[in-house]
Amino acid sequence: MRKRIGILMSLLLLLSACGSKNALEGEPLRVGMECGYAPYNWTLANPTETSEPIAGGQYCDGYDVQIAKIIANEMGRPLVIEKTTWESLILSLQNGQIDAVIAGMSPTPDRKKEIGFSNPYFVDDATAFGVVVKRDGPYAEAKSVSDFESAVISAQMGTHHVQLLTQLENIKPFENLKDFPTLTIFLQSGELDGFVADSGTGQMINAANPDLMYIQLDGDDGFVVTEEMAGVAVGVNKDNKQLIEEINAALETIPTEKQQALMDQAINANEVSTGNFFEKVGSILQNNGSLFLRGTLTTLFISFVGTLLGFLIGLFVAMTRDTKITRPLAHIYITVFRGTPMMVQAMLFYHGIALLFNGFRWSDIPYSNFVIAIIIVSINTGAYMAETIRGGIQAIDKGQFEAAQGLGFSRFETMRHIILPQAVRNVIPALGNEFIVNIKDTSVLNIVSITELFFISNGIASTTYQILETFTITAMIYLVLTTIFTFILRWVERKMSKSESSYTSIPTSMTTPVNITKG
C-alpha cells in the first residue's frame, strides 16, 4: 500500500512539474524595446519580411526583433513587442507590463541590481567601440584615446559608454545625454566635439549623416573593453529564474555565426536618404508620411477628447466645491495637478497603477494607449478648467444669485438655469486655448509610449539618425495645427462678441412686463 502511495505521489509531482513548465506555453511573450535604436531595433511604416507589428499600426524590425522571434519560437509562445521609451523599460519590466527587455541593453552593474539578465545574445568582439566626430572637425584625424585632448565628449547615460569616457585622455567633461539622436544633434550643432558609440550604432550614424564620421578605437591605442561591455543581454525580472533559464536555452540554439549574420543584415537593412537638407526632408516625409499622419490624428483625438472631458471635470468641481467636504478635496486636486508637470503625472499614473495592483497590465485593456492618454490629459485639464470656470462664475453679478434666491430657486437650480449658461459662455475662449495647449502638451505622453506625433517623430529620428530633418517636419505639423485652431478660436470669439453686443438684458421700457418663471 505504501509503495502504491509513493508511486502515486511521484506521479503527481512529475505532473505538477510538467504543468508548471508548460503553464505559459501559448501565452504571449511580451518583449519591450524602443523600436528606435538602429541597428538593434527601429520603427517602420510598412511591414517587411522580418518585421513584427506594434501598437499604432506600425512595425518594428532590427536585430533585437530577430532574436526575440527565435526566443519566442523556442518557447512555444507568440511574440508581442511593446514599444517603450528607454527610460521606461526597466520600470515596465519590474511592474509586470512586459516579460523581457530585448533592446540592445548591456548588463551593467547598476542594472543588475534592479533586474536579472540572460547570457549575452550578441558580443561585438571585432570592432568594439569608437567615437563619432565631425568629418571636417579638429578631431577627424584622431586614431587613439590620447588624440582627443581638450575635446568636449559625451556618452549615452546609463551605459558602459560612460565608463569608456574615463579612458579618453584630458577631455572636457559634458553631461551625459539620454540617447543617440540627442547626442547626434548636439554634435552637429557644435555643442559637442564627439560622443562614444558602439560600432553598429556608429556605422549607422555615419551612413545617415555624411557630415559625421565614426572613428574606431581598438588595438593597443584604443579602448580597453571587457566582454561585459561589448555584450548585450535579455533583461528579465529578478524573481523569474525559470524564464531566464528558458531564454538561455533558446539562445544556445543561435550560433555565433548566425548572430553576426543577423547583425550584418540589420546594419545593411536601413535605406539612408542622401542629398541636401530639403531633399532629406522630402525623403523622410515620403517614407514615413503615413506614420506622421497617424501620429497627428492621434494627437488631435487625444487633445479633443481630453479637453472635452477635462471641461466636464472642471465644471463638476466648480459646481460642487463650496461645501465643507468638497472644498478641501477640490483644493488638493487642483493644487496637485496644476503644481506638477503632466510628464510626471503620466509616469506616476502609468507605472504606479501597475505597482499598486499586482498582475495588472495596461496592455490587457483594449486601446490601452488611448485610455491612458485621455485619462491623464482629462484630469490635468480638469484642474485648470475648474479654476477658469470658478473665475467665470465669480465674474457674474451677485445680484443674480440674490434675485434667484428671492424667486425660490435652489442653489442647484440657480447654477443650472442662470449662472452656468453665462459662465460657460465666458470660458469658451479659455477652453479653446486649453485645447491648443493640449495639442502641444500631448508630446510629454511619449514617456509612457503613447503613439502621438512626438513619439512617432522620435522613433523616426532614432531610426534614420537624421534628427534635424525629422523634427523640422514635426515642428511644421504642430505649427499648422495650432495656427488653424487659433484662427478658428479667434473667429468664434468675434462671433461671440457680435452676439453679446446685439444682446441686452435691460427692458426697453420700464412698463414692459418681464416674466421670470422657475423651471
Short mmCIF file of C-alpha atoms in Angstrom, two decimals:
data_model
loop_
_atom_site.label_atom_id
_atom_site.label_comp_id
_atom_site.label_asym_id
_atom_site.label_seq_id
_atom_site.Cartn_x
_atom_site.Cartn_y
_atom_site.Cartn_z
CA MET A 1 0.00 0.00 0.00
CA ARG A 2 2.79 2.40 0.95
CA LYS A 3 4.55 1.52 -2.29
CA ARG A 4 1.45 2.46 -4.30
CA ILE A 5 1.07 5.72 -2.40
CA GLY A 6 4.74 6.51 -3.08
CA ILE A 7 4.31 5.85 -6.81
CA LEU A 8 1.15 7.99 -6.85
CA MET A 9 2.92 10.90 -5.12
CA SER A 10 5.82 10.66 -7.56
CA LEU A 11 3.42 10.82 -10.50
CA LEU A 12 1.65 13.83 -9.01
CA LEU A 13 4.96 15.65 -8.52
CA LEU A 14 6.01 14.82 -12.07
CA LEU A 15 2.72 16.07 -13.48
CA SER A 16 2.99 19.21 -11.36
CA ALA A 17 6.48 19.92 -12.69
CA CYS A 18 5.36 19.39 -16.27
CA GLY A 19 2.35 21.61 -15.69
CA SER A 20 4.43 24.46 -14.31
CA LYS A 21 6.85 24.19 -17.20
CA ASN A 22 4.13 24.34 -19.83
CA ALA A 23 1.78 26.69 -17.97
CA LEU A 24 2.88 29.68 -20.03
CA GLU A 25 3.12 27.84 -23.34
CA GLY A 26 0.77 29.63 -25.72
CA GLU A 27 0.73 32.77 -23.55
CA PRO A 28 2.15 35.86 -25.30
CA LEU A 29 5.79 36.69 -24.60
CA ARG A 30 5.70 40.48 -24.15
CA VAL A 31 9.05 41.97 -25.07
CA GLY A 32 9.88 45.63 -24.52
CA MET A 33 12.17 47.63 -26.82
CA GLU A 34 12.49 51.20 -28.06
CA CYS A 35 11.96 50.42 -31.73
CA GLY A 36 14.25 53.38 -32.24
CA TYR A 37 17.83 52.21 -31.70
CA ALA A 38 19.15 51.05 -35.05
CA PRO A 39 20.60 48.57 -35.86
CA TYR A 40 19.15 46.80 -32.81
CA ASN A 41 15.57 47.93 -33.35
CA TRP A 42 13.69 50.54 -35.35
CA THR A 43 10.18 51.57 -36.41
CA LEU A 44 8.68 51.10 -39.88
CA ALA A 45 5.54 52.47 -41.51
CA ASN A 46 5.07 49.35 -43.64
CA PRO A 47 5.72 45.66 -42.91
CA THR A 48 8.73 43.73 -44.19
CA GLU A 49 9.51 40.02 -44.23
CA THR A 50 11.37 40.32 -40.93
CA SER A 51 9.31 42.95 -39.06
CA GLU A 52 6.72 42.50 -36.30
CA PRO A 53 3.58 44.61 -35.74
CA ILE A 54 3.43 47.04 -32.82
CA ALA A 55 0.80 49.43 -31.45
CA GLY A 56 -0.43 52.31 -33.59
CA GLY A 57 -0.39 50.42 -36.89
CA GLN A 58 3.41 50.46 -37.00
CA TYR A 59 6.05 47.75 -37.35
CA CYS A 60 9.33 47.07 -35.59
CA ASP A 61 12.40 45.50 -37.18
CA GLY A 62 16.06 45.01 -36.36
CA TYR A 63 18.49 42.61 -34.74
CA ASP A 64 16.58 42.53 -31.44
CA VAL A 65 13.37 41.62 -33.24
CA GLN A 66 15.00 38.60 -34.89
CA ILE A 67 16.41 37.41 -31.55
CA ALA A 68 13.03 37.90 -29.87
CA LYS A 69 11.31 35.87 -32.60
CA ILE A 70 13.76 32.98 -32.15
CA ILE A 71 13.34 33.00 -28.36
CA ALA A 72 9.53 33.11 -28.55
CA ASN A 73 9.50 30.32 -31.14
CA GLU A 74 11.75 28.11 -29.00
CA MET A 75 9.48 28.70 -26.01
CA GLY A 76 6.31 28.00 -27.98
CA ARG A 77 4.86 31.42 -27.18
CA PRO A 78 3.53 34.07 -29.59
CA LEU A 79 5.63 37.24 -29.64
CA VAL A 80 4.18 40.63 -28.71
CA ILE A 81 6.51 43.63 -28.97
CA GLU A 82 5.76 46.59 -26.70
CA LYS A 83 7.31 49.81 -27.98
CA THR A 84 8.56 51.63 -24.89
CA THR A 85 10.88 54.54 -24.19
CA TRP A 86 14.36 53.65 -22.92
CA GLU A 87 13.66 55.30 -19.56
CA SER A 88 10.58 53.13 -19.00
CA LEU A 89 11.98 49.72 -19.99
CA ILE A 90 13.25 48.59 -16.59
CA LEU A 91 10.27 50.06 -14.72
CA SER A 92 7.84 48.35 -17.14
CA LEU A 93 9.65 45.08 -16.50
CA GLN A 94 9.52 45.49 -12.74
CA ASN A 95 5.80 46.25 -12.62
CA GLY A 96 4.88 43.40 -14.97
CA GLN A 97 3.89 45.37 -18.07
CA ILE A 98 6.41 43.32 -20.08
CA ASP A 99 8.08 39.92 -19.60
CA ALA A 100 11.51 40.73 -21.01
CA VAL A 101 13.66 43.57 -22.35
CA ILE A 102 15.47 42.90 -25.63
CA ALA A 103 16.74 46.35 -26.54
CA GLY A 104 20.49 46.30 -27.05
CA MET A 105 20.84 46.62 -23.27
CA SER A 106 24.19 45.89 -21.64
CA PRO A 107 24.16 44.15 -18.24
CA THR A 108 25.81 46.96 -16.28
CA PRO A 109 26.41 46.55 -12.52
CA ASP A 110 23.75 49.17 -11.74
CA ARG A 111 21.16 47.41 -13.90
CA LYS A 112 21.99 44.05 -12.35
CA LYS A 113 20.89 45.50 -9.02
CA GLU A 114 17.44 46.15 -10.48
CA ILE A 115 16.77 43.23 -12.86
CA GLY A 116 18.16 39.86 -13.92
CA PHE A 117 19.94 39.16 -17.20
CA SER A 118 20.32 36.23 -19.55
CA ASN A 119 23.56 35.19 -21.20
CA PRO A 120 24.69 37.66 -23.91
CA TYR A 121 22.84 37.38 -27.22
CA PHE A 122 25.44 39.43 -29.09
CA VAL A 123 29.08 40.17 -28.29
CA ASP A 124 30.90 42.65 -30.52
CA ASP A 125 34.39 41.16 -30.29
CA ALA A 126 35.74 42.59 -33.54
CA THR A 127 35.19 46.32 -33.54
CA ALA A 128 34.03 47.21 -30.03
CA PHE A 129 33.66 50.97 -29.54
CA GLY A 130 34.73 54.29 -31.00
CA VAL A 131 33.92 58.00 -31.16
CA VAL A 132 31.65 59.84 -33.61
CA VAL A 133 33.05 63.25 -34.63
CA LYS A 134 32.53 65.88 -37.33
CA ARG A 135 34.13 64.92 -40.63
CA ASP A 136 35.61 68.40 -41.04
CA GLY A 137 36.26 68.92 -37.33
CA PRO A 138 39.55 69.18 -35.43
CA TYR A 139 39.41 65.54 -34.27
CA ALA A 140 38.71 63.87 -37.61
CA GLU A 141 42.29 62.55 -37.75
CA ALA A 142 42.21 61.03 -34.26
CA LYS A 143 43.37 57.42 -34.06
CA SER A 144 43.83 56.74 -30.34
CA VAL A 145 42.38 57.58 -26.94
CA SER A 146 45.13 60.17 -26.46
CA ASP A 147 44.15 62.21 -29.55
CA PHE A 148 41.09 63.91 -28.02
CA GLU A 149 42.80 66.38 -25.69
CA SER A 150 40.51 69.33 -24.78
CA ALA A 151 37.64 67.78 -26.77
CA VAL A 152 34.10 68.02 -25.41
CA ILE A 153 32.97 64.38 -25.45
CA SER A 154 29.75 62.86 -24.12
CA ALA A 155 28.05 59.47 -23.96
CA GLN A 156 24.61 57.93 -23.54
CA MET A 157 23.65 57.95 -19.88
CA GLY A 158 23.24 54.62 -18.10
CA THR A 159 25.55 52.70 -20.45
CA HIS A 160 29.09 51.35 -20.45
CA HIS A 161 29.96 54.24 -22.76
CA VAL A 162 30.12 56.49 -19.70
CA GLN A 163 32.90 54.31 -18.26
CA LEU A 164 34.79 54.49 -21.56
CA LEU A 165 34.86 58.29 -21.32
CA THR A 166 37.39 57.98 -18.50
CA GLN A 167 39.84 56.33 -20.92
CA LEU A 168 39.88 59.36 -23.24
CA GLU A 169 42.78 61.48 -22.04
CA ASN A 170 42.32 65.12 -20.96
CA ILE A 171 38.85 65.63 -22.42
CA LYS A 172 36.47 68.34 -21.19
CA PRO A 173 33.53 66.99 -19.17
CA PHE A 174 30.00 67.31 -20.52
CA GLU A 175 26.73 65.97 -19.15
CA ASN A 176 25.72 62.56 -20.46
CA LEU A 177 22.68 62.64 -22.73
CA LYS A 178 19.69 60.31 -22.92
CA ASP A 179 20.00 58.83 -26.42
CA PHE A 180 21.96 58.81 -29.68
CA PRO A 181 19.64 61.16 -31.60
CA THR A 182 20.21 63.77 -28.89
CA LEU A 183 23.96 63.16 -28.97
CA THR A 184 23.94 63.45 -32.77
CA ILE A 185 22.14 66.79 -32.85
CA PHE A 186 24.41 68.16 -30.09
CA LEU A 187 27.43 67.17 -32.17
CA GLN A 188 26.05 68.68 -35.37
CA SER A 189 25.13 71.92 -33.60
CA GLY A 190 28.67 72.30 -32.24
CA GLU A 191 27.87 71.72 -28.56
CA LEU A 192 29.97 68.54 -28.64
CA ASP A 193 33.19 67.55 -30.35
CA GLY A 194 32.22 63.88 -30.27
CA PHE A 195 30.45 61.06 -28.43
CA VAL A 196 31.17 57.41 -27.68
CA ALA A 197 29.25 54.78 -29.67
CA ASP A 198 29.34 51.06 -30.29
CA SER A 199 30.43 50.04 -33.78
CA GLY A 200 26.96 49.14 -35.09
CA THR A 201 25.37 52.40 -33.99
CA GLY A 202 28.41 54.43 -35.05
CA GLN A 203 28.27 52.99 -38.56
CA MET A 204 24.54 53.74 -38.81
CA ILE A 205 25.03 57.35 -37.72
CA ASN A 206 27.97 57.71 -40.10
CA ALA A 207 25.92 56.38 -43.04
CA ALA A 208 22.93 58.62 -42.26
CA ASN A 209 24.96 61.80 -41.76
CA PRO A 210 27.75 62.44 -44.30
CA ASP A 211 28.98 65.36 -42.20
CA LEU A 212 29.88 62.95 -39.39
CA MET A 213 32.35 60.09 -39.17
CA TYR A 214 32.85 57.14 -36.85
CA ILE A 215 36.41 56.59 -35.57
CA GLN A 216 37.02 53.07 -34.37
CA LEU A 217 39.26 52.92 -31.31
CA ASP A 218 40.63 49.42 -30.89
CA GLY A 219 44.02 47.80 -30.57
CA ASP A 220 46.78 48.91 -28.23
CA ASP A 221 45.89 52.61 -28.56
CA GLY A 222 42.13 52.13 -28.34
CA PHE A 223 39.55 51.48 -25.66
CA VAL A 224 40.15 48.69 -23.18
CA VAL A 225 36.88 46.78 -23.45
CA THR A 226 35.71 43.89 -21.30
CA GLU A 227 33.39 41.18 -22.58
CA GLU A 228 30.65 42.60 -20.35
CA MET A 229 30.95 45.98 -22.08
CA ALA A 230 30.80 44.54 -25.58
CA GLY A 231 27.85 42.23 -24.91
CA VAL A 232 24.10 42.81 -24.79
CA ALA A 233 21.69 40.56 -22.90
CA VAL A 234 17.98 39.98 -22.30
CA GLY A 235 16.62 41.72 -19.22
CA VAL A 236 14.18 39.72 -17.07
CA ASN A 237 12.54 40.24 -13.68
CA LYS A 238 14.96 39.07 -10.99
CA ASP A 239 12.42 36.73 -9.42
CA ASN A 240 11.65 34.93 -12.68
CA LYS A 241 14.50 32.40 -12.64
CA GLN A 242 12.58 29.96 -14.83
CA LEU A 243 12.18 32.48 -17.64
CA ILE A 244 15.91 33.30 -17.53
CA GLU A 245 16.70 29.59 -17.88
CA GLU A 246 14.29 29.20 -20.80
CA ILE A 247 15.75 32.25 -22.57
CA ASN A 248 19.30 30.97 -22.06
CA ALA A 249 18.25 27.61 -23.51
CA ALA A 250 16.79 29.38 -26.55
CA LEU A 251 19.93 31.49 -27.01
CA GLU A 252 22.07 28.35 -27.09
CA THR A 253 20.35 27.42 -30.36
CA ILE A 254 21.76 30.56 -32.05
CA PRO A 255 25.41 30.03 -33.05
CA THR A 256 27.81 32.97 -33.04
CA GLU A 257 27.98 32.93 -36.85
CA LYS A 258 24.21 33.37 -37.10
CA GLN A 259 24.27 36.20 -34.56
CA GLN A 260 26.85 38.06 -36.64
CA ALA A 261 24.91 37.40 -39.86
CA LEU A 262 21.73 38.80 -38.29
CA MET A 263 23.61 41.89 -37.10
CA ASP A 264 25.13 42.47 -40.56
CA GLN A 265 21.67 42.10 -42.06
CA ALA A 266 20.29 44.69 -39.64
CA ILE A 267 23.09 47.17 -40.36
CA ASN A 268 22.55 46.88 -44.11
CA ALA A 269 18.73 46.92 -43.94
CA ASN A 270 18.17 50.63 -43.42
CA GLU A 271 17.97 52.79 -46.53
CA VAL A 272 19.74 56.07 -45.97
CA SER A 273 18.39 59.19 -47.65
CA THR A 274 21.01 61.40 -49.28
CA GLY A 275 21.07 64.88 -50.76
CA ASN A 276 20.73 68.35 -49.28
CA PHE A 277 18.59 69.28 -46.29
CA PHE A 278 15.33 69.72 -48.20
CA GLU A 279 15.85 66.53 -50.20
CA LYS A 280 16.32 64.61 -46.94
CA VAL A 281 13.17 66.18 -45.50
CA GLY A 282 11.26 65.14 -48.61
CA SER A 283 12.64 61.61 -48.44
CA ILE A 284 11.73 61.22 -44.75
CA LEU A 285 8.23 62.55 -45.40
CA GLN A 286 7.78 60.24 -48.39
CA ASN A 287 8.94 57.14 -46.49
CA ASN A 288 7.12 57.93 -43.25
CA GLY A 289 4.14 60.02 -44.34
CA SER A 290 1.60 57.52 -43.02
CA LEU A 291 3.33 57.49 -39.62
CA PHE A 292 3.27 61.29 -39.37
CA LEU A 293 -0.42 61.30 -40.36
CA ARG A 294 -1.30 58.63 -37.81
CA GLY A 295 0.59 60.47 -35.08
CA THR A 296 -1.14 63.74 -35.98
CA LEU A 297 -4.61 62.17 -35.88
CA THR A 298 -3.81 60.51 -32.55
CA THR A 299 -2.64 63.84 -31.13
CA LEU A 300 -5.82 65.60 -32.28
CA PHE A 301 -8.08 62.84 -30.94
CA ILE A 302 -6.41 62.75 -27.52
CA SER A 303 -6.35 66.56 -27.30
CA PHE A 304 -10.02 66.96 -28.27
CA VAL A 305 -11.46 64.19 -26.09
CA GLY A 306 -9.13 65.02 -23.19
CA THR A 307 -10.07 68.72 -23.33
CA LEU A 308 -13.79 67.94 -23.52
CA LEU A 309 -13.71 65.51 -20.59
CA GLY A 310 -11.43 67.88 -18.69
CA PHE A 311 -14.01 70.64 -19.16
CA LEU A 312 -16.73 68.39 -17.71
CA ILE A 313 -14.48 67.50 -14.76
CA GLY A 314 -13.72 71.18 -14.19
CA LEU A 315 -17.41 72.02 -14.42
CA PHE A 316 -18.27 69.38 -11.83
CA VAL A 317 -15.52 70.54 -9.46
CA ALA A 318 -16.53 74.20 -9.84
CA MET A 319 -20.18 73.39 -9.08
CA THR A 320 -19.54 71.20 -6.06
CA ARG A 321 -16.58 72.83 -4.35
CA ASP A 322 -18.47 75.15 -1.97
CA THR A 323 -19.34 72.63 0.75
CA LYS A 324 -17.19 71.88 3.80
CA ILE A 325 -16.40 68.40 2.50
CA THR A 326 -15.73 69.14 -1.16
CA ARG A 327 -13.80 72.41 -0.70
CA PRO A 328 -10.58 70.83 0.70
CA LEU A 329 -10.82 67.91 -1.75
CA ALA A 330 -11.14 70.29 -4.70
CA HIS A 331 -8.26 72.39 -3.36
CA ILE A 332 -5.99 69.32 -3.09
CA TYR A 333 -6.95 68.12 -6.58
CA ILE A 334 -6.33 71.50 -8.21
CA THR A 335 -3.10 72.13 -6.30
CA VAL A 336 -1.60 68.73 -7.11
CA PHE A 337 -2.46 68.61 -10.80
CA ARG A 338 -1.69 72.26 -11.51
CA GLY A 339 1.51 72.11 -9.47
CA THR A 340 3.12 69.07 -11.11
CA PRO A 341 4.18 68.54 -14.75
CA MET A 342 1.97 66.34 -16.91
CA MET A 343 5.01 64.18 -17.72
CA VAL A 344 5.48 63.34 -14.04
CA GLN A 345 1.75 62.67 -13.66
CA ALA A 346 1.89 60.30 -16.63
CA MET A 347 4.83 58.35 -15.23
CA LEU A 348 3.29 58.02 -11.77
CA PHE A 349 -0.13 57.09 -13.11
CA TYR A 350 1.07 54.58 -15.71
CA HIS A 351 3.61 52.75 -13.59
CA GLY A 352 2.05 53.46 -10.18
CA ILE A 353 -1.24 51.73 -11.02
CA ALA A 354 0.64 48.63 -12.17
CA LEU A 355 2.75 48.59 -8.99
CA LEU A 356 -0.27 49.04 -6.71
CA PHE A 357 -2.33 46.30 -8.34
CA ASN A 358 -0.22 43.19 -8.73
CA GLY A 359 -0.82 41.44 -12.05
CA PHE A 360 -2.49 44.45 -13.68
CA ARG A 361 -1.36 45.19 -17.23
CA TRP A 362 -2.40 48.20 -19.25
CA SER A 363 -1.90 46.15 -22.40
CA ASP A 364 -4.77 43.88 -21.32
CA ILE A 365 -7.18 46.80 -21.79
CA PRO A 366 -8.45 47.38 -25.37
CA TYR A 367 -6.97 50.57 -26.86
CA SER A 368 -4.95 51.00 -23.67
CA ASN A 369 -2.76 53.75 -25.17
CA PHE A 370 -5.77 55.94 -25.86
CA VAL A 371 -7.31 55.17 -22.46
CA ILE A 372 -4.13 56.13 -20.59
CA ALA A 373 -3.60 59.30 -22.60
CA ILE A 374 -7.19 60.52 -22.30
CA ILE A 375 -7.28 59.89 -18.54
CA ILE A 376 -4.05 61.84 -17.99
CA VAL A 377 -5.00 64.78 -20.23
CA SER A 378 -8.56 64.93 -18.84
CA ILE A 379 -7.51 65.00 -15.19
CA ASN A 380 -4.80 67.60 -15.87
CA THR A 381 -7.11 69.78 -17.97
CA GLY A 382 -9.89 69.46 -15.38
CA ALA A 383 -7.70 71.07 -12.72
CA TYR A 384 -7.06 74.11 -14.91
CA MET A 385 -10.66 74.37 -16.15
CA ALA A 386 -12.04 74.17 -12.59
CA GLU A 387 -10.25 77.41 -11.72
CA THR A 388 -11.21 79.01 -15.03
CA ILE A 389 -14.90 78.16 -14.57
CA ARG A 390 -14.77 79.36 -10.96
CA GLY A 391 -13.46 82.68 -12.24
CA GLY A 392 -16.29 82.78 -14.78
CA ILE A 393 -18.84 82.20 -12.03
CA GLN A 394 -17.33 84.87 -9.78
CA ALA A 395 -17.48 87.37 -12.66
CA ILE A 396 -21.29 87.18 -12.68
CA ASP A 397 -23.13 89.87 -10.69
CA LYS A 398 -24.04 88.62 -7.21
CA GLY A 399 -27.41 90.27 -7.64
CA GLN A 400 -28.43 87.44 -9.93
CA PHE A 401 -27.87 84.93 -7.11
CA GLU A 402 -29.95 87.07 -4.75
CA ALA A 403 -32.73 87.51 -7.31
CA ALA A 404 -32.88 83.78 -7.98
CA GLN A 405 -32.99 83.09 -4.24
CA GLY A 406 -35.86 85.56 -3.89
CA LEU A 407 -37.77 83.70 -6.60
CA GLY A 408 -37.39 80.43 -4.71
CA PHE A 409 -34.65 78.84 -6.81
CA SER A 410 -32.42 76.33 -5.05
CA ARG A 411 -28.65 76.71 -5.37
CA PHE A 412 -28.50 73.89 -7.91
CA GLU A 413 -31.34 75.40 -9.96
CA THR A 414 -29.68 78.80 -9.83
CA MET A 415 -26.41 77.36 -11.10
CA ARG A 416 -28.08 75.27 -13.78
CA HIS A 417 -30.53 77.78 -15.23
CA ILE A 418 -28.93 81.18 -14.60
CA ILE A 419 -25.26 81.13 -13.65
CA LEU A 420 -23.67 78.28 -15.62
CA PRO A 421 -25.03 79.27 -19.06
CA GLN A 422 -23.35 82.64 -18.61
CA ALA A 423 -20.17 81.24 -17.02
CA VAL A 424 -19.70 78.61 -19.73
CA ARG A 425 -20.16 81.27 -22.38
CA ASN A 426 -17.46 83.31 -20.68
CA VAL A 427 -14.94 80.46 -20.58
CA ILE A 428 -15.33 79.18 -24.16
CA PRO A 429 -12.25 81.17 -25.33
CA ALA A 430 -10.24 79.69 -22.43
CA LEU A 431 -11.49 76.22 -23.36
CA GLY A 432 -10.29 76.76 -26.92
CA ASN A 433 -6.90 77.92 -25.68
CA GLU A 434 -6.66 74.83 -23.45
CA PHE A 435 -7.30 72.62 -26.48
CA ILE A 436 -4.49 74.34 -28.41
CA VAL A 437 -2.16 73.95 -25.42
CA ASN A 438 -3.06 70.25 -25.18
CA ILE A 439 -2.15 69.71 -28.84
CA LYS A 440 1.41 70.66 -27.91
CA ASP A 441 1.46 69.20 -24.40
CA THR A 442 0.49 65.69 -25.52
CA SER A 443 4.11 65.39 -26.62
CA VAL A 444 5.06 64.69 -22.99
CA LEU A 445 2.98 61.49 -23.13
CA ASN A 446 5.76 59.87 -25.16
CA ILE A 447 7.31 58.99 -21.79
CA VAL A 448 4.62 56.29 -21.39
CA SER A 449 4.77 55.23 -25.05
CA ILE A 450 1.61 56.94 -26.29
CA THR A 451 1.90 56.89 -30.09
CA GLU A 452 1.21 60.60 -30.60
CA LEU A 453 3.07 62.84 -33.03
CA PHE A 454 6.19 63.47 -30.95
CA PHE A 455 6.59 59.78 -30.04
CA ILE A 456 6.26 58.84 -33.72
CA SER A 457 8.77 61.53 -34.70
CA ASN A 458 11.26 60.41 -32.08
CA GLY A 459 11.06 56.86 -33.43
CA ILE A 460 11.71 58.06 -36.99
CA ALA A 461 14.62 60.24 -35.86
CA SER A 462 16.11 57.35 -33.89
CA THR A 463 15.84 55.11 -36.95
CA THR A 464 17.22 57.47 -39.58
CA TYR A 465 19.59 59.43 -37.29
CA GLN A 466 18.52 62.50 -39.29
CA ILE A 467 17.20 64.40 -36.33
CA LEU A 468 17.05 67.98 -37.59
CA GLU A 469 15.25 66.96 -40.79
CA THR A 470 12.72 64.81 -38.91
CA PHE A 471 11.83 67.37 -36.27
CA THR A 472 11.58 70.12 -38.88
CA ILE A 473 8.63 68.15 -40.27
CA THR A 474 7.24 67.68 -36.76
CA ALA A 475 7.55 71.38 -35.94
CA MET A 476 5.75 72.34 -39.15
CA ILE A 477 2.88 69.95 -38.37
CA TYR A 478 2.47 71.39 -34.86
CA LEU A 479 2.65 74.93 -36.26
CA VAL A 480 -0.01 74.24 -38.89
CA LEU A 481 -2.32 72.61 -36.34
CA THR A 482 -2.04 75.39 -33.76
CA THR A 483 -2.36 78.11 -36.42
CA ILE A 484 -5.54 76.59 -37.84
CA PHE A 485 -7.20 76.16 -34.46
CA THR A 486 -6.06 79.60 -33.27
CA PHE A 487 -7.74 81.10 -36.35
CA ILE A 488 -10.94 79.12 -35.60
CA LEU A 489 -10.85 80.27 -31.96
CA ARG A 490 -10.48 83.93 -32.96
CA TRP A 491 -13.42 83.53 -35.36
CA VAL A 492 -15.58 82.09 -32.57
CA GLU A 493 -14.58 84.92 -30.23
CA ARG A 494 -15.57 87.53 -32.86
CA LYS A 495 -18.93 85.82 -33.35
CA MET A 496 -19.49 85.80 -29.59
CA SER A 497 -18.56 89.48 -29.31
CA LYS A 498 -21.06 90.41 -32.03
CA SER A 499 -23.72 88.32 -30.33
CA GLU A 500 -23.08 89.98 -26.97
CA SER A 501 -23.14 93.48 -28.46
CA SER A 502 -26.57 92.83 -30.01
CA TYR A 503 -27.97 91.41 -26.76
CA THR A 504 -29.25 93.44 -23.82
CA SER A 505 -30.81 92.31 -20.61
CA ILE A 506 -32.35 95.74 -19.84
CA PRO A 507 -36.00 96.18 -20.91
CA THR A 508 -36.53 98.96 -23.47
CA SER A 509 -39.44 100.26 -21.43
CA MET A 510 -39.86 100.21 -17.70
CA THR A 511 -43.53 99.43 -18.32
CA THR A 512 -42.70 96.34 -20.35
CA PRO A 513 -43.54 93.29 -18.24
CA VAL A 514 -40.69 90.90 -17.60
CA ASN A 515 -41.77 87.36 -16.75
CA ILE A 516 -39.29 85.23 -14.84
CA THR A 517 -40.59 81.76 -14.21
CA LYS A 518 -38.97 78.94 -12.33
CA GLY A 519 -38.16 75.74 -14.30
#
